[in-house]
Amino acid sequence: MRNKIFGSKQFSLVLSGGGALGIAHLGVFEDMEAYALVPSEIIGTSMGGIIGACIAMGQNKDEISKNIQQFASITNWLKFSFNGNSVVEKEKLSKIFDRLFGEAKMGDTRIPLKLIATNLRSSQKRVFDKNDDIYIKDAILATMAIPGIFPEQTIEGEVYGDGFLCQNLGILEASYEEVIAVDVLGQHSFNEEMPNNFFKTSNVLEMFEKSMRLLIYNQTKLILEHSSKNIYLIEPVTKAYKTYHFHKVEEISALGLGLL
């Protein structure tokens, strides 16, 4: 595969959403650095958008890993909301992204960046790119806004939520024929066995997460089946981890190593 990509002048890097599972993108990026693979564009959804934006700004794997550590402690970004449509306020999150990206706009990246969000009024997909005169931090808050969990983001009068609602793996937005796509919610992200915990509450929560992973996996599978791109699909084995395991940065990052 590496020879195939080395022989290609340009390729798209597509990074999926998946909460803390998206940290596995770091392992893949570490291998890309080792093989001197530089994407011609980066397309990200949710957590893939956060890491993709860091790569697009020119950060290396160690720098990104250090930045992601800010999410390792839930107290760094969690602040419960007692009004609105979500359980988490975005005050602390906004400060984190302000430190990461400052006043940089979508057109200021070293590598062209596309971030996928969903218009919560029209249900339409929205792809933020260099043609949008908006801050990266605002587009990030849009692409990661899981409805009910994180607050929706208003940009230019429109209300946006997480991109996974329309396209968790943004292959359709790839400009190049050669694509490296990393899907942390792929076929290796869910167990075949049903939950069997002592407490019913645990079973219910596991069933909900399993259902969401299956829904997203089938959405992506359909898109892949109808794509004419030359796609090298990477699906880290993430089934042993939860989407909220942000404190397991090193373990989840290692899941992406050695897959190129």
Short mmCIF file of N, CA and C in Angstrom, two decimals, residues 93-217:
data_model
loop_
_atom_site.label_atom_id
_atom_site.label_comp_id
_atom_site.label_asym_id
_atom_site.label_seq_id
_atom_site.Cartn_x
_atom_site.Cartn_y
_atom_site.Cartn_z
N LEU A 93 -14.93 24.06 26.66
CA LEU A 93 -14.52 23.56 25.35
C LEU A 93 -14.03 24.70 24.47
N SER A 94 -14.76 25.80 24.48
CA SER A 94 -14.38 26.96 23.67
C SER A 94 -13.00 27.47 24.04
N LYS A 95 -12.69 27.44 25.32
CA LYS A 95 -11.38 27.92 25.77
C LYS A 95 -10.26 27.00 25.29
N ILE A 96 -10.54 25.68 25.30
CA ILE A 96 -9.54 24.72 24.81
C ILE A 96 -9.24 24.97 23.33
N PHE A 97 -10.30 25.12 22.53
CA PHE A 97 -10.10 25.31 21.10
C PHE A 97 -9.54 26.69 20.78
N ASP A 98 -9.80 27.64 21.66
CA ASP A 98 -9.22 28.98 21.48
C ASP A 98 -7.71 28.90 21.68
N ARG A 99 -7.27 28.09 22.66
CA ARG A 99 -5.83 27.91 22.89
C ARG A 99 -5.19 27.15 21.73
N LEU A 100 -5.91 26.17 21.18
CA LEU A 100 -5.36 25.34 20.11
C LEU A 100 -5.26 26.09 18.78
N PHE A 101 -6.31 26.84 18.45
CA PHE A 101 -6.40 27.41 17.11
C PHE A 101 -6.44 28.94 17.06
N GLY A 102 -6.62 29.58 18.20
CA GLY A 102 -6.60 31.04 18.25
C GLY A 102 -7.56 31.67 17.26
N GLU A 103 -7.04 32.63 16.50
CA GLU A 103 -7.86 33.35 15.53
C GLU A 103 -7.69 32.79 14.11
N ALA A 104 -7.09 31.61 14.00
CA ALA A 104 -6.88 31.01 12.67
C ALA A 104 -8.22 30.69 12.03
N LYS A 105 -8.31 30.96 10.73
CA LYS A 105 -9.54 30.69 9.99
C LYS A 105 -9.35 29.47 9.09
N MET A 106 -10.43 29.02 8.51
CA MET A 106 -10.39 27.80 7.70
C MET A 106 -9.40 27.89 6.54
N GLY A 107 -9.15 29.07 6.07
CA GLY A 107 -8.23 29.24 4.95
C GLY A 107 -6.78 29.43 5.37
N ASP A 108 -6.50 29.35 6.68
CA ASP A 108 -5.16 29.62 7.19
C ASP A 108 -4.33 28.36 7.42
N THR A 109 -4.84 27.20 7.10
CA THR A 109 -4.12 25.96 7.37
C THR A 109 -3.04 25.70 6.33
N ARG A 110 -2.02 24.94 6.72
CA ARG A 110 -0.96 24.56 5.78
C ARG A 110 -1.47 23.55 4.76
N ILE A 111 -2.34 22.67 5.23
CA ILE A 111 -2.97 21.67 4.37
C ILE A 111 -4.45 22.01 4.30
N PRO A 112 -5.05 22.05 3.10
CA PRO A 112 -6.49 22.34 3.00
C PRO A 112 -7.32 21.44 3.91
N LEU A 113 -8.25 22.05 4.61
CA LEU A 113 -9.05 21.35 5.61
C LEU A 113 -10.54 21.47 5.31
N LYS A 114 -11.24 20.35 5.48
CA LYS A 114 -12.70 20.32 5.35
C LYS A 114 -13.28 19.70 6.61
N LEU A 115 -14.25 20.37 7.20
CA LEU A 115 -14.90 19.87 8.41
C LEU A 115 -16.39 19.70 8.15
N ILE A 116 -16.91 18.53 8.51
CA ILE A 116 -18.31 18.20 8.20
C ILE A 116 -19.21 18.41 9.41
N ALA A 117 -20.29 19.13 9.20
CA ALA A 117 -21.30 19.36 10.23
C ALA A 117 -22.68 19.11 9.61
N THR A 118 -23.71 19.18 10.46
CA THR A 118 -25.07 18.96 9.99
C THR A 118 -25.94 20.15 10.37
N ASN A 119 -26.63 20.70 9.39
CA ASN A 119 -27.56 21.79 9.67
C ASN A 119 -28.76 21.20 10.41
N LEU A 120 -28.98 21.60 11.65
CA LEU A 120 -30.01 21.00 12.47
C LEU A 120 -31.42 21.47 12.12
N ARG A 121 -31.51 22.50 11.30
CA ARG A 121 -32.82 22.95 10.85
C ARG A 121 -33.25 22.24 9.57
N SER A 122 -32.32 22.18 8.62
CA SER A 122 -32.66 21.61 7.31
C SER A 122 -32.27 20.15 7.16
N SER A 123 -31.44 19.64 8.07
CA SER A 123 -30.88 18.28 8.05
C SER A 123 -29.78 18.11 7.00
N GLN A 124 -29.42 19.18 6.30
CA GLN A 124 -28.45 19.08 5.22
C GLN A 124 -27.01 19.07 5.74
N LYS A 125 -26.18 18.36 5.01
CA LYS A 125 -24.75 18.34 5.32
C LYS A 125 -24.13 19.70 5.02
N ARG A 126 -23.21 20.11 5.88
CA ARG A 126 -22.49 21.37 5.66
C ARG A 126 -21.00 21.08 5.76
N VAL A 127 -20.27 21.41 4.73
CA VAL A 127 -18.83 21.19 4.71
C VAL A 127 -18.13 22.55 4.78
N PHE A 128 -17.47 22.81 5.89
CA PHE A 128 -16.70 24.04 6.04
C PHE A 128 -15.31 23.84 5.45
N ASP A 129 -14.87 24.79 4.61
CA ASP A 129 -13.55 24.68 4.00
C ASP A 129 -12.92 26.06 3.86
N LYS A 130 -11.86 26.15 3.06
CA LYS A 130 -11.11 27.40 2.94
C LYS A 130 -11.92 28.55 2.35
N ASN A 131 -13.02 28.24 1.74
CA ASN A 131 -13.86 29.29 1.17
C ASN A 131 -14.76 29.96 2.20
N ASP A 132 -14.78 29.40 3.40
CA ASP A 132 -15.61 29.97 4.47
C ASP A 132 -14.76 30.88 5.34
N ASP A 133 -15.20 32.10 5.48
CA ASP A 133 -14.47 33.09 6.29
C ASP A 133 -14.89 32.96 7.75
N ILE A 134 -14.58 31.80 8.34
CA ILE A 134 -14.93 31.55 9.73
C ILE A 134 -13.72 30.99 10.47
N TYR A 135 -13.77 31.09 11.79
CA TYR A 135 -12.69 30.56 12.61
C TYR A 135 -12.74 29.03 12.66
N ILE A 136 -11.56 28.42 12.67
CA ILE A 136 -11.48 26.97 12.79
C ILE A 136 -12.18 26.51 14.06
N LYS A 137 -11.97 27.23 15.15
CA LYS A 137 -12.55 26.82 16.43
C LYS A 137 -14.08 26.77 16.37
N ASP A 138 -14.69 27.64 15.59
CA ASP A 138 -16.14 27.63 15.46
C ASP A 138 -16.62 26.43 14.65
N ALA A 139 -15.90 26.11 13.58
CA ALA A 139 -16.24 24.95 12.77
C ALA A 139 -16.06 23.66 13.56
N ILE A 140 -15.04 23.62 14.43
CA ILE A 140 -14.80 22.47 15.29
C ILE A 140 -15.97 22.28 16.25
N LEU A 141 -16.42 23.37 16.87
CA LEU A 141 -17.54 23.29 17.80
C LEU A 141 -18.81 22.82 17.10
N ALA A 142 -18.90 23.05 15.80
CA ALA A 142 -20.05 22.59 15.02
C ALA A 142 -19.93 21.10 14.72
N THR A 143 -18.79 20.67 14.21
CA THR A 143 -18.64 19.28 13.77
C THR A 143 -18.70 18.28 14.93
N MET A 144 -18.42 18.73 16.17
CA MET A 144 -18.39 17.81 17.31
C MET A 144 -19.61 17.94 18.22
N ALA A 145 -20.59 18.75 17.81
CA ALA A 145 -21.75 19.03 18.68
C ALA A 145 -22.77 17.89 18.65
N ILE A 146 -22.51 16.84 19.40
CA ILE A 146 -23.44 15.71 19.50
C ILE A 146 -24.74 16.21 20.12
N PRO A 147 -25.85 16.09 19.41
CA PRO A 147 -27.12 16.60 19.93
C PRO A 147 -27.47 16.03 21.30
N GLY A 148 -27.83 16.91 22.20
CA GLY A 148 -28.19 16.50 23.54
C GLY A 148 -27.01 16.41 24.50
N ILE A 149 -25.81 16.24 23.95
CA ILE A 149 -24.60 16.15 24.78
C ILE A 149 -23.87 17.49 24.76
N PHE A 150 -23.45 17.92 23.57
CA PHE A 150 -22.78 19.20 23.43
C PHE A 150 -23.72 20.21 22.77
N PRO A 151 -23.61 21.47 23.11
CA PRO A 151 -24.52 22.47 22.55
C PRO A 151 -24.31 22.69 21.06
N GLU A 152 -25.38 22.94 20.38
CA GLU A 152 -25.31 23.24 18.95
C GLU A 152 -24.52 24.54 18.75
N GLN A 153 -23.97 24.69 17.56
CA GLN A 153 -23.15 25.85 17.23
C GLN A 153 -23.82 26.67 16.14
N THR A 154 -23.99 27.96 16.40
CA THR A 154 -24.59 28.86 15.42
C THR A 154 -23.50 29.57 14.64
N ILE A 155 -23.53 29.44 13.32
CA ILE A 155 -22.56 30.09 12.43
C ILE A 155 -23.33 30.79 11.32
N GLU A 156 -23.13 32.08 11.23
CA GLU A 156 -23.78 32.89 10.21
C GLU A 156 -25.29 32.65 10.17
N GLY A 157 -25.88 32.57 11.36
CA GLY A 157 -27.33 32.46 11.47
C GLY A 157 -27.90 31.06 11.34
N GLU A 158 -27.06 30.08 11.01
CA GLU A 158 -27.52 28.70 10.89
C GLU A 158 -27.05 27.88 12.09
N VAL A 159 -27.84 26.89 12.45
CA VAL A 159 -27.55 26.08 13.64
C VAL A 159 -27.02 24.71 13.22
N TYR A 160 -25.85 24.35 13.76
CA TYR A 160 -25.19 23.11 13.34
C TYR A 160 -24.94 22.15 14.49
N GLY A 161 -24.96 20.85 14.12
CA GLY A 161 -24.63 19.79 15.06
C GLY A 161 -23.60 18.86 14.45
N ASP A 162 -23.30 17.80 15.16
CA ASP A 162 -22.24 16.86 14.79
C ASP A 162 -22.40 16.33 13.36
N GLY A 163 -21.27 16.21 12.68
CA GLY A 163 -21.27 15.73 11.30
C GLY A 163 -21.64 14.27 11.15
N PHE A 164 -21.55 13.49 12.26
CA PHE A 164 -21.88 12.06 12.14
C PHE A 164 -23.33 11.85 11.75
N LEU A 165 -24.18 12.85 11.97
CA LEU A 165 -25.59 12.72 11.63
C LEU A 165 -25.81 12.57 10.13
N CYS A 166 -24.85 13.02 9.33
CA CYS A 166 -25.01 12.92 7.88
C CYS A 166 -23.88 12.14 7.21
N GLN A 167 -22.65 12.25 7.74
CA GLN A 167 -21.53 11.54 7.11
C GLN A 167 -20.36 11.45 8.09
N ASN A 168 -20.26 10.32 8.76
CA ASN A 168 -19.22 10.17 9.77
C ASN A 168 -17.84 9.99 9.16
N LEU A 169 -17.78 9.39 7.99
CA LEU A 169 -16.51 9.22 7.26
C LEU A 169 -16.66 9.97 5.94
N GLY A 170 -16.02 11.12 5.85
CA GLY A 170 -16.30 12.05 4.75
C GLY A 170 -15.69 11.75 3.40
N ILE A 171 -15.80 10.53 2.95
CA ILE A 171 -15.23 10.12 1.67
C ILE A 171 -15.83 10.89 0.50
N LEU A 172 -17.11 11.20 0.60
CA LEU A 172 -17.78 11.91 -0.49
C LEU A 172 -17.19 13.29 -0.74
N GLU A 173 -16.47 13.81 0.23
CA GLU A 173 -15.89 15.16 0.08
C GLU A 173 -14.45 15.12 -0.44
N ALA A 174 -13.91 13.92 -0.67
CA ALA A 174 -12.53 13.81 -1.14
C ALA A 174 -12.38 14.36 -2.55
N SER A 175 -11.38 15.20 -2.75
CA SER A 175 -11.13 15.81 -4.05
C SER A 175 -10.22 14.96 -4.92
N TYR A 176 -9.52 14.00 -4.32
CA TYR A 176 -8.53 13.22 -5.04
C TYR A 176 -8.96 11.75 -5.16
N GLU A 177 -8.45 11.11 -6.18
CA GLU A 177 -8.82 9.71 -6.44
C GLU A 177 -8.24 8.78 -5.38
N GLU A 178 -7.03 9.09 -4.92
CA GLU A 178 -6.40 8.27 -3.88
C GLU A 178 -6.82 8.78 -2.51
N VAL A 179 -7.31 7.86 -1.67
CA VAL A 179 -7.83 8.24 -0.36
C VAL A 179 -7.33 7.28 0.71
N ILE A 180 -6.81 7.85 1.79
CA ILE A 180 -6.59 7.07 3.01
C ILE A 180 -7.72 7.46 3.94
N ALA A 181 -8.56 6.49 4.30
CA ALA A 181 -9.71 6.75 5.16
C ALA A 181 -9.57 5.95 6.45
N VAL A 182 -9.62 6.63 7.58
CA VAL A 182 -9.49 5.98 8.88
C VAL A 182 -10.84 6.02 9.58
N ASP A 183 -11.42 4.84 9.79
CA ASP A 183 -12.75 4.75 10.38
C ASP A 183 -12.67 4.05 11.73
N VAL A 184 -12.77 4.81 12.81
CA VAL A 184 -12.69 4.22 14.15
C VAL A 184 -14.02 3.62 14.58
N LEU A 185 -15.06 3.80 13.77
CA LEU A 185 -16.36 3.18 14.02
C LEU A 185 -16.69 2.20 12.90
N GLY A 186 -15.67 1.50 12.43
CA GLY A 186 -15.82 0.51 11.37
C GLY A 186 -16.22 -0.85 11.91
N GLN A 187 -15.92 -1.88 11.13
CA GLN A 187 -16.37 -3.23 11.49
C GLN A 187 -15.69 -3.79 12.73
N HIS A 188 -14.61 -3.17 13.17
CA HIS A 188 -13.92 -3.64 14.37
C HIS A 188 -14.26 -2.80 15.60
N SER A 189 -15.35 -2.08 15.53
CA SER A 189 -15.69 -1.17 16.63
C SER A 189 -16.81 -1.69 17.53
N PHE A 190 -17.38 -2.85 17.20
CA PHE A 190 -18.46 -3.36 18.04
C PHE A 190 -18.32 -4.87 18.25
N ASN A 191 -18.78 -5.31 19.40
CA ASN A 191 -18.76 -6.74 19.73
C ASN A 191 -20.00 -7.42 19.19
N GLU A 192 -19.85 -8.66 18.78
CA GLU A 192 -21.00 -9.43 18.32
C GLU A 192 -21.88 -9.86 19.50
N GLU A 193 -21.26 -10.05 20.66
CA GLU A 193 -22.01 -10.48 21.83
C GLU A 193 -22.90 -9.35 22.35
N MET A 194 -24.02 -9.76 22.97
CA MET A 194 -24.91 -8.80 23.58
C MET A 194 -24.43 -8.47 24.99
N PRO A 195 -24.75 -7.28 25.51
CA PRO A 195 -24.35 -6.94 26.88
C PRO A 195 -24.92 -7.93 27.88
N ASN A 196 -24.12 -8.27 28.89
CA ASN A 196 -24.58 -9.24 29.89
C ASN A 196 -24.03 -8.87 31.26
N ASN A 197 -24.30 -7.63 31.67
CA ASN A 197 -23.84 -7.14 32.96
C ASN A 197 -24.85 -7.48 34.06
N PHE A 198 -24.39 -7.41 35.29
CA PHE A 198 -25.28 -7.68 36.42
C PHE A 198 -26.35 -6.59 36.54
N PHE A 199 -25.92 -5.34 36.32
CA PHE A 199 -26.86 -4.23 36.46
C PHE A 199 -27.52 -3.92 35.12
N LYS A 200 -28.83 -3.80 35.14
CA LYS A 200 -29.59 -3.52 33.92
C LYS A 200 -29.18 -2.18 33.31
N THR A 201 -28.90 -1.20 34.16
CA THR A 201 -28.52 0.13 33.66
C THR A 201 -27.30 0.04 32.75
N SER A 202 -26.33 -0.78 33.14
CA SER A 202 -25.13 -0.95 32.33
C SER A 202 -25.47 -1.59 30.99
N ASN A 203 -26.37 -2.56 31.02
CA ASN A 203 -26.79 -3.21 29.77
C ASN A 203 -27.47 -2.23 28.83
N VAL A 204 -28.34 -1.39 29.39
CA VAL A 204 -29.06 -0.41 28.58
C VAL A 204 -28.10 0.57 27.93
N LEU A 205 -27.14 1.07 28.70
CA LEU A 205 -26.17 2.02 28.16
C LEU A 205 -25.30 1.37 27.08
N GLU A 206 -24.90 0.12 27.31
CA GLU A 206 -24.10 -0.57 26.32
C GLU A 206 -24.89 -0.84 25.04
N MET A 207 -26.16 -1.16 25.21
CA MET A 207 -27.01 -1.39 24.05
C MET A 207 -27.17 -0.12 23.22
N PHE A 208 -27.29 1.01 23.91
CA PHE A 208 -27.43 2.29 23.21
C PHE A 208 -26.17 2.59 22.41
N GLU A 209 -25.01 2.42 23.05
CA GLU A 209 -23.76 2.70 22.33
C GLU A 209 -23.55 1.72 21.19
N LYS A 210 -23.86 0.44 21.43
CA LYS A 210 -23.72 -0.56 20.38
C LYS A 210 -24.62 -0.19 19.19
N SER A 211 -25.84 0.24 19.47
CA SER A 211 -26.79 0.60 18.41
C SER A 211 -26.27 1.78 17.60
N MET A 212 -25.70 2.78 18.27
CA MET A 212 -25.17 3.95 17.56
C MET A 212 -23.99 3.55 16.67
N ARG A 213 -23.16 2.66 17.17
CA ARG A 213 -22.01 2.21 16.37
C ARG A 213 -22.49 1.44 15.14
N LEU A 214 -23.49 0.60 15.31
CA LEU A 214 -24.03 -0.15 14.18
C LEU A 214 -24.67 0.78 13.15
N LEU A 215 -25.41 1.77 13.64
CA LEU A 215 -26.06 2.73 12.75
C LEU A 215 -25.03 3.47 11.91
N ILE A 216 -23.99 3.97 12.57
CA ILE A 216 -22.95 4.73 11.86
C ILE A 216 -22.16 3.83 10.93
N TYR A 217 -21.86 2.61 11.37
CA TYR A 217 -21.14 1.67 10.53
C TYR A 217 -21.90 1.39 9.23
#
